[in-house]
Amino acid sequence: MELLTTIIVTFFAGMGAGLGTGFAGMSAAAVISPMLITFLDMEPYMAVGIALSSDVLASAISAYTYGKNKNLDIKNGLIMMASVLAFTVVGSYVSSLVPSAAMGNFSVFMTLLLGIKFIVKPVMKTKESITNISIKKRAIQSVLCGTLIGFICGFIGAGGGMMMLLILTSVLGYDLKTAVGTSVFIMTFTAFTGAASHFAIGGTPDLFVWISCVVFTLLWARIAAVFANKAEPKTLNRVTGIILIILGVAVLLF
């Protein structure tokens, strides 16, 4: 019975996380962490580590899918990634010193707001819109925003992908598909850094739970990314918004 419960919990956690990653570049930890803590009584710090590690392959396969469809801006994403990576480690260390749920409500609140935003006010920008911002200004914005995103990602294992998506579309002027593609590209490395930091500090995770979360998240992220890249911008905005709202409400109920 305990094994069946674990499989069911990790399946739905992976499904929610994978759909969120593939459609919106959302951190898997926003869904997986609360489910592992609530239903499997897992220690919060370790749950975040497992969630972040589940994000690595899911984000990587999503980034590959978006890149294959020319919806990934690696060049401009590298600057933000550098500052995100550096402060993910800082955030992970600080997270080990304070209660893991200290900023959990922030992540859920942001997920709900973004979901509503994509439905009410969809992102309809084109790939050419990013060229209207100067290279210097974009670089400075990327460093500053990456610092904040990295710290939050490492600290609570959630919110980083959501903040990145918001910043890439609202501040840096990306169209939604390229924003998600660039977000999951960056999240691949930030999730790996965060997971490595958590496991180095917190120890080895439960292997069965770990592998189950990684596999299920990877599967659903691939499905979501393939669909997202074929969808029309308006449809993608609505689907992304609906998924974010559902995930936000689900996590809130946990």
mmCIF file of N, CA and C in Angstrom, residues 146-249:
data_model
loop_
_atom_site.group_PDB
_atom_site.id
_atom_site.type_symbol
_atom_site.label_atom_id
_atom_site.label_comp_id
_atom_site.label_asym_id
_atom_site.label_seq_id
_atom_site.Cartn_x
_atom_site.Cartn_y
_atom_site.Cartn_z
ATOM 1 N N GLY A 146 18.608 38.219 -12.930
ATOM 2 C CA GLY A 146 19.151 36.887 -12.692
ATOM 3 C C GLY A 146 19.583 36.682 -11.251
ATOM 4 N N THR A 147 20.103 37.756 -10.633
ATOM 5 C CA THR A 147 20.516 37.684 -9.226
ATOM 6 C C THR A 147 19.320 37.358 -8.331
ATOM 7 N N LEU A 148 18.225 38.055 -8.533
ATOM 8 C CA LEU A 148 17.016 37.840 -7.737
ATOM 9 C C LEU A 148 16.405 36.463 -8.006
ATOM 10 N N ILE A 149 16.323 36.101 -9.279
ATOM 11 C CA ILE A 149 15.744 34.814 -9.666
ATOM 12 C C ILE A 149 16.547 33.654 -9.082
ATOM 13 N N GLY A 150 17.870 33.727 -9.196
ATOM 14 C CA GLY A 150 18.743 32.664 -8.704
ATOM 15 C C GLY A 150 18.594 32.450 -7.211
ATOM 16 N N PHE A 151 18.542 33.544 -6.459
ATOM 17 C CA PHE A 151 18.422 33.431 -4.999
ATOM 18 C C PHE A 151 17.101 32.757 -4.620
ATOM 19 N N ILE A 152 16.020 33.174 -5.258
ATOM 20 C CA ILE A 152 14.706 32.605 -4.945
ATOM 21 C C ILE A 152 14.634 31.130 -5.346
ATOM 22 N N CYS A 153 15.214 30.808 -6.499
ATOM 23 C CA CYS A 153 15.218 29.424 -6.973
ATOM 24 C C CYS A 153 15.963 28.519 -5.991
ATOM 25 N N GLY A 154 17.111 28.967 -5.528
ATOM 26 C CA GLY A 154 17.890 28.172 -4.582
ATOM 27 C C GLY A 154 17.274 28.129 -3.202
ATOM 28 N N PHE A 155 16.612 29.218 -2.816
ATOM 29 C CA PHE A 155 16.060 29.334 -1.463
ATOM 30 C C PHE A 155 14.825 28.470 -1.256
ATOM 31 N N ILE A 156 13.870 28.554 -2.184
ATOM 32 C CA ILE A 156 12.643 27.773 -2.009
ATOM 33 C C ILE A 156 12.450 26.726 -3.098
ATOM 34 N N GLY A 157 13.376 26.697 -4.086
ATOM 35 C CA GLY A 157 13.256 25.706 -5.150
ATOM 36 C C GLY A 157 12.064 25.958 -6.061
ATOM 37 N N ALA A 158 11.460 27.111 -5.933
ATOM 38 C CA ALA A 158 10.266 27.428 -6.732
ATOM 39 C C ALA A 158 10.205 28.922 -6.970
ATOM 40 N N GLY A 159 9.484 29.306 -7.991
ATOM 41 C CA GLY A 159 9.331 30.730 -8.268
ATOM 42 C C GLY A 159 10.319 31.244 -9.288
ATOM 43 N N GLY A 160 11.480 30.576 -9.417
ATOM 44 C CA GLY A 160 12.490 31.033 -10.352
ATOM 45 C C GLY A 160 12.016 31.010 -11.787
ATOM 46 N N GLY A 161 11.397 29.885 -12.196
ATOM 47 C CA GLY A 161 10.902 29.775 -13.559
ATOM 48 C C GLY A 161 9.796 30.773 -13.849
ATOM 49 N N MET A 162 8.926 30.972 -12.856
ATOM 50 C CA MET A 162 7.830 31.920 -13.029
ATOM 51 C C MET A 162 8.350 33.354 -13.159
ATOM 52 N N MET A 163 9.289 33.711 -12.304
ATOM 53 C CA MET A 163 9.859 35.058 -12.361
ATOM 54 C C MET A 163 10.613 35.272 -13.664
ATOM 55 N N MET A 164 11.301 34.232 -14.114
ATOM 56 C CA MET A 164 12.059 34.328 -15.355
ATOM 57 C C MET A 164 11.125 34.543 -16.545
ATOM 58 N N LEU A 165 10.012 33.808 -16.552
ATOM 59 C CA LEU A 165 9.046 33.942 -17.634
ATOM 60 C C LEU A 165 8.450 35.346 -17.639
ATOM 61 N N LEU A 166 8.123 35.853 -16.455
ATOM 62 C CA LEU A 166 7.555 37.195 -16.340
ATOM 63 C C LEU A 166 8.540 38.258 -16.822
ATOM 64 N N ILE A 167 9.794 38.114 -16.432
ATOM 65 C CA ILE A 167 10.824 39.090 -16.797
ATOM 66 C C ILE A 167 11.156 39.027 -18.293
ATOM 67 N N LEU A 168 11.262 37.819 -18.833
ATOM 68 C CA LEU A 168 11.588 37.671 -20.251
ATOM 69 C C LEU A 168 10.494 38.240 -21.159
ATOM 70 N N THR A 169 9.227 38.101 -20.744
ATOM 71 C CA THR A 169 8.135 38.616 -21.571
ATOM 72 C C THR A 169 7.840 40.090 -21.303
ATOM 73 N N SER A 170 7.852 40.492 -20.024
ATOM 74 C CA SER A 170 7.452 41.856 -19.660
ATOM 75 C C SER A 170 8.594 42.864 -19.671
ATOM 76 N N VAL A 171 9.785 42.438 -19.221
ATOM 77 C CA VAL A 171 10.922 43.363 -19.126
ATOM 78 C C VAL A 171 11.810 43.318 -20.367
ATOM 79 N N LEU A 172 12.147 42.115 -20.809
ATOM 80 C CA LEU A 172 13.073 41.982 -21.936
ATOM 81 C C LEU A 172 12.386 41.870 -23.296
ATOM 82 N N GLY A 173 11.054 41.792 -23.320
ATOM 83 C CA GLY A 173 10.321 41.848 -24.585
ATOM 84 C C GLY A 173 10.293 40.601 -25.429
ATOM 85 N N TYR A 174 10.420 39.403 -24.836
ATOM 86 C CA TYR A 174 10.382 38.159 -25.603
ATOM 87 C C TYR A 174 8.942 37.773 -25.944
ATOM 88 N N ASP A 175 8.761 37.068 -27.078
ATOM 89 C CA ASP A 175 7.475 36.433 -27.347
ATOM 90 C C ASP A 175 7.370 35.226 -26.419
ATOM 91 N N LEU A 176 6.167 34.708 -26.195
ATOM 92 C CA LEU A 176 5.949 33.673 -25.182
ATOM 93 C C LEU A 176 6.740 32.398 -25.432
ATOM 94 N N LYS A 177 6.759 31.914 -26.670
ATOM 95 C CA LYS A 177 7.458 30.659 -26.962
ATOM 96 C C LYS A 177 8.959 30.779 -26.724
ATOM 97 N N THR A 178 9.552 31.882 -27.200
ATOM 98 C CA THR A 178 10.988 32.079 -26.998
ATOM 99 C C THR A 178 11.303 32.306 -25.528
ATOM 100 N N ALA A 179 10.388 32.956 -24.819
ATOM 101 C CA ALA A 179 10.577 33.188 -23.386
ATOM 102 C C ALA A 179 10.594 31.869 -22.625
ATOM 103 N N VAL A 180 9.656 30.983 -22.952
ATOM 104 C CA VAL A 180 9.604 29.679 -22.289
ATOM 105 C C VAL A 180 10.828 28.847 -22.657
ATOM 106 N N GLY A 181 11.182 28.855 -23.938
ATOM 107 C CA GLY A 181 12.350 28.102 -24.385
ATOM 108 C C GLY A 181 13.624 28.555 -23.707
ATOM 109 N N THR A 182 13.818 29.867 -23.609
ATOM 110 C CA THR A 182 15.005 30.419 -22.958
ATOM 111 C C THR A 182 14.965 30.154 -21.456
ATOM 112 N N SER A 183 13.767 30.222 -20.881
ATOM 113 C CA SER A 183 13.598 29.977 -19.448
ATOM 114 C C SER A 183 13.987 28.549 -19.068
ATOM 115 N N VAL A 184 13.491 27.567 -19.835
ATOM 116 C CA VAL A 184 13.806 26.171 -19.503
ATOM 117 C C VAL A 184 15.273 25.856 -19.772
ATOM 118 N N PHE A 185 15.864 26.563 -20.739
ATOM 119 C CA PHE A 185 17.305 26.393 -20.993
ATOM 120 C C PHE A 185 18.103 26.812 -19.760
ATOM 121 N N ILE A 186 17.765 27.973 -19.216
ATOM 122 C CA ILE A 186 18.449 28.476 -18.020
ATOM 123 C C ILE A 186 18.135 27.594 -16.808
ATOM 124 N N MET A 187 16.866 27.182 -16.686
ATOM 125 C CA MET A 187 16.449 26.381 -15.544
ATOM 126 C C MET A 187 17.120 25.014 -15.501
ATOM 127 N N THR A 188 17.540 24.506 -16.659
ATOM 128 C CA THR A 188 18.265 23.237 -16.683
ATOM 129 C C THR A 188 19.510 23.324 -15.806
ATOM 130 N N PHE A 189 20.239 24.427 -15.943
ATOM 131 C CA PHE A 189 21.485 24.599 -15.205
ATOM 132 C C PHE A 189 21.267 25.073 -13.769
ATOM 133 N N THR A 190 20.266 25.942 -13.571
ATOM 134 C CA THR A 190 19.999 26.405 -12.204
ATOM 135 C C THR A 190 19.442 25.263 -11.356
ATOM 136 N N ALA A 191 18.599 24.422 -11.958
ATOM 137 C CA ALA A 191 18.032 23.286 -11.224
ATOM 138 C C ALA A 191 19.135 22.297 -10.847
ATOM 139 N N PHE A 192 20.060 22.064 -11.780
ATOM 140 C CA PHE A 192 21.173 21.148 -11.494
ATOM 141 C C PHE A 192 22.031 21.679 -10.354
ATOM 142 N N THR A 193 22.335 22.979 -10.418
ATOM 143 C CA THR A 193 23.145 23.602 -9.369
ATOM 144 C C THR A 193 22.431 23.551 -8.026
ATOM 145 N N GLY A 194 21.141 23.871 -8.034
ATOM 146 C CA GLY A 194 20.365 23.857 -6.801
ATOM 147 C C GLY A 194 20.251 22.461 -6.221
ATOM 148 N N ALA A 195 20.004 21.464 -7.074
ATOM 149 C CA ALA A 195 19.866 20.084 -6.621
ATOM 150 C C ALA A 195 21.185 19.571 -6.037
ATOM 151 N N ALA A 196 22.282 19.860 -6.735
ATOM 152 C CA ALA A 196 23.601 19.424 -6.254
ATOM 153 C C ALA A 196 23.905 20.038 -4.891
ATOM 154 N N SER A 197 23.556 21.311 -4.729
ATOM 155 C CA SER A 197 23.789 21.994 -3.455
ATOM 156 C C SER A 197 22.950 21.370 -2.342
ATOM 157 N N HIS A 198 21.684 21.086 -2.654
ATOM 158 C CA HIS A 198 20.794 20.490 -1.653
ATOM 159 C C HIS A 198 21.269 19.098 -1.239
ATOM 160 N N PHE A 199 21.662 18.284 -2.205
ATOM 161 C CA PHE A 199 22.095 16.923 -1.884
ATOM 162 C C PHE A 199 23.446 16.921 -1.163
ATOM 163 N N ALA A 200 24.297 17.874 -1.519
ATOM 164 C CA ALA A 200 25.598 17.973 -0.852
ATOM 165 C C ALA A 200 25.421 18.352 0.616
ATOM 166 N N ILE A 201 24.428 19.191 0.875
ATOM 167 C CA ILE A 201 24.172 19.649 2.250
ATOM 168 C C ILE A 201 23.257 18.679 3.006
ATOM 169 N N GLY A 202 22.214 18.187 2.307
ATOM 170 C CA GLY A 202 21.206 17.369 2.986
ATOM 171 C C GLY A 202 21.396 15.871 2.904
ATOM 172 N N GLY A 203 22.290 15.394 2.023
ATOM 173 C CA GLY A 203 22.527 13.960 1.925
ATOM 174 C C GLY A 203 21.788 13.316 0.760
ATOM 175 N N THR A 204 21.859 11.962 0.678
ATOM 176 C CA THR A 204 21.252 11.201 -0.418
ATOM 177 C C THR A 204 19.739 11.080 -0.247
ATOM 178 N N PRO A 205 18.969 11.306 -1.320
ATOM 179 C CA PRO A 205 17.507 11.216 -1.231
ATOM 180 C C PRO A 205 17.012 9.780 -1.325
ATOM 181 N N ASP A 206 15.730 9.568 -1.100
ATOM 182 C CA ASP A 206 15.086 8.272 -1.293
ATOM 183 C C ASP A 206 15.139 7.962 -2.790
ATOM 184 N N LEU A 207 15.857 6.918 -3.175
ATOM 185 C CA LEU A 207 16.111 6.635 -4.585
ATOM 186 C C LEU A 207 14.845 6.356 -5.388
ATOM 187 N N PHE A 208 13.900 5.599 -4.813
ATOM 188 C CA PHE A 208 12.683 5.267 -5.552
ATOM 189 C C PHE A 208 11.852 6.517 -5.825
ATOM 190 N N VAL A 209 11.674 7.336 -4.811
ATOM 191 C CA VAL A 209 10.913 8.583 -4.971
ATOM 192 C C VAL A 209 11.624 9.501 -5.956
ATOM 193 N N TRP A 210 12.930 9.580 -5.825
ATOM 194 C CA TRP A 210 13.747 10.438 -6.683
ATOM 195 C C TRP A 210 13.603 10.049 -8.157
ATOM 196 N N ILE A 211 13.843 8.759 -8.455
ATOM 197 C CA ILE A 211 13.784 8.277 -9.840
ATOM 198 C C ILE A 211 12.374 8.415 -10.410
ATOM 199 N N SER A 212 11.359 8.106 -9.606
ATOM 200 C CA SER A 212 9.968 8.210 -10.056
ATOM 201 C C SER A 212 9.625 9.643 -10.446
ATOM 202 N N CYS A 213 10.009 10.590 -9.610
ATOM 203 C CA CYS A 213 9.730 12.003 -9.893
ATOM 204 C C CYS A 213 10.438 12.467 -11.159
ATOM 205 N N VAL A 214 11.683 12.051 -11.320
ATOM 206 C CA VAL A 214 12.474 12.442 -12.497
ATOM 207 C C VAL A 214 11.837 11.897 -13.776
ATOM 208 N N VAL A 215 11.478 10.614 -13.778
ATOM 209 C CA VAL A 215 10.912 9.964 -14.972
ATOM 210 C C VAL A 215 9.557 10.554 -15.343
ATOM 211 N N PHE A 216 8.649 10.686 -14.374
ATOM 212 C CA PHE A 216 7.308 11.202 -14.660
ATOM 213 C C PHE A 216 7.346 12.668 -15.097
ATOM 214 N N THR A 217 8.203 13.446 -14.481
ATOM 215 C CA THR A 217 8.325 14.866 -14.855
ATOM 216 C C THR A 217 8.878 14.996 -16.270
ATOM 217 N N LEU A 218 9.874 14.198 -16.597
ATOM 218 C CA LEU A 218 10.480 14.201 -17.934
ATOM 219 C C LEU A 218 9.449 13.841 -18.998
ATOM 220 N N LEU A 219 8.659 12.802 -18.746
ATOM 221 C CA LEU A 219 7.651 12.340 -19.701
ATOM 222 C C LEU A 219 6.633 13.433 -20.021
ATOM 223 N N TRP A 220 6.060 14.056 -18.991
ATOM 224 C CA TRP A 220 5.022 15.059 -19.205
ATOM 225 C C TRP A 220 5.582 16.378 -19.734
ATOM 226 N N ALA A 221 6.823 16.679 -19.405
ATOM 227 C CA ALA A 221 7.449 17.899 -19.922
ATOM 228 C C ALA A 221 7.645 17.780 -21.433
ATOM 229 N N ARG A 222 8.034 16.608 -21.877
ATOM 230 C CA ARG A 222 8.231 16.363 -23.311
ATOM 231 C C ARG A 222 6.908 16.511 -24.066
ATOM 232 N N ILE A 223 5.860 15.920 -23.538
ATOM 233 C CA ILE A 223 4.532 15.998 -24.161
ATOM 234 C C ILE A 223 4.075 17.458 -24.252
ATOM 235 N N ALA A 224 4.225 18.184 -23.149
ATOM 236 C CA ALA A 224 3.787 19.586 -23.098
ATOM 237 C C ALA A 224 4.587 20.458 -24.056
ATOM 238 N N ALA A 225 5.901 20.255 -24.113
ATOM 239 C CA ALA A 225 6.756 21.080 -24.974
ATOM 240 C C ALA A 225 6.438 20.878 -26.451
ATOM 241 N N VAL A 226 6.173 19.637 -26.848
ATOM 242 C CA VAL A 226 5.829 19.340 -28.245
ATOM 243 C C VAL A 226 4.530 20.045 -28.619
ATOM 244 N N PHE A 227 3.536 19.956 -27.747
ATOM 245 C CA PHE A 227 2.251 20.607 -28.007
ATOM 246 C C PHE A 227 2.398 22.122 -28.056
ATOM 247 N N ALA A 228 3.148 22.681 -27.088
ATOM 248 C CA ALA A 228 3.304 24.136 -26.982
ATOM 249 C C ALA A 228 3.940 24.736 -28.233
ATOM 250 N N ASN A 229 4.904 24.046 -28.807
ATOM 251 C CA ASN A 229 5.593 24.583 -29.980
ATOM 252 C C ASN A 229 4.752 24.516 -31.258
ATOM 253 N N LYS A 230 3.696 23.710 -31.246
ATOM 254 C CA LYS A 230 2.817 23.613 -32.409
ATOM 255 C C LYS A 230 1.595 24.521 -32.274
ATOM 256 N N ALA A 231 1.343 24.994 -31.052
ATOM 257 C CA ALA A 231 0.137 25.788 -30.787
ATOM 258 C C ALA A 231 0.278 27.236 -31.259
ATOM 259 N N GLU A 232 -0.853 27.847 -31.581
ATOM 260 C CA GLU A 232 -0.884 29.263 -31.931
ATOM 261 C C GLU A 232 -0.633 30.076 -30.658
ATOM 262 N N PRO A 233 -0.008 31.266 -30.767
ATOM 263 C CA PRO A 233 0.313 32.081 -29.595
ATOM 264 C C PRO A 233 -0.864 32.309 -28.646
ATOM 265 N N LYS A 234 -2.032 32.632 -29.209
ATOM 266 C CA LYS A 234 -3.193 32.915 -28.359
ATOM 267 C C LYS A 234 -3.630 31.658 -27.613
ATOM 268 N N THR A 235 -3.627 30.532 -28.317
ATOM 269 C CA THR A 235 -3.999 29.257 -27.693
ATOM 270 C C THR A 235 -3.001 28.891 -26.608
ATOM 271 N N LEU A 236 -1.708 29.088 -26.900
ATOM 272 C CA LEU A 236 -0.659 28.772 -25.934
ATOM 273 C C LEU A 236 -0.799 29.621 -24.677
ATOM 274 N N ASN A 237 -1.126 30.902 -24.844
ATOM 275 C CA ASN A 237 -1.334 31.784 -23.698
ATOM 276 C C ASN A 237 -2.459 31.257 -22.810
ATOM 277 N N ARG A 238 -3.564 30.878 -23.428
ATOM 278 C CA ARG A 238 -4.715 30.405 -22.658
ATOM 279 C C ARG A 238 -4.421 29.088 -21.946
ATOM 280 N N VAL A 239 -3.816 28.145 -22.678
ATOM 281 C CA VAL A 239 -3.493 26.846 -22.080
ATOM 282 C C VAL A 239 -2.504 27.024 -20.931
ATOM 283 N N THR A 240 -1.477 27.858 -21.164
ATOM 284 C CA THR A 240 -0.482 28.132 -20.121
ATOM 285 C C THR A 240 -1.147 28.755 -18.898
ATOM 286 N N GLY A 241 -2.028 29.724 -19.139
ATOM 287 C CA GLY A 241 -2.727 30.391 -18.041
ATOM 288 C C GLY A 241 -3.576 29.430 -17.239
ATOM 289 N N ILE A 242 -4.326 28.574 -17.923
ATOM 290 C CA ILE A 242 -5.198 27.605 -17.251
ATOM 291 C C ILE A 242 -4.373 26.629 -16.406
ATOM 292 N N ILE A 243 -3.272 26.133 -16.974
ATOM 293 C CA ILE A 243 -2.424 25.185 -16.251
ATOM 294 C C ILE A 243 -1.821 25.829 -15.008
ATOM 295 N N LEU A 244 -1.359 27.071 -15.138
ATOM 296 C CA LEU A 244 -0.771 27.770 -13.997
ATOM 297 C C LEU A 244 -1.799 27.979 -12.882
ATOM 298 N N ILE A 245 -3.014 28.340 -13.261
ATOM 299 C CA ILE A 245 -4.069 28.543 -12.256
ATOM 300 C C ILE A 245 -4.400 27.231 -11.555
ATOM 301 N N ILE A 246 -4.543 26.158 -12.333
ATOM 302 C CA ILE A 246 -4.858 24.854 -11.751
ATOM 303 C C ILE A 246 -3.753 24.405 -10.790
ATOM 304 N N LEU A 247 -2.499 24.548 -11.229
ATOM 305 C CA LEU A 247 -1.369 24.150 -10.384
ATOM 306 C C LEU A 247 -1.295 25.020 -9.132
ATOM 307 N N GLY A 248 -1.537 26.325 -9.300
ATOM 308 C CA GLY A 248 -1.497 27.232 -8.163
ATOM 309 C C GLY A 248 -2.546 26.891 -7.114
ATOM 310 N N VAL A 249 -3.770 26.615 -7.580
ATOM 311 C CA VAL A 249 -4.861 26.254 -6.671
ATOM 312 C C VAL A 249 -4.580 24.907 -6.004
#
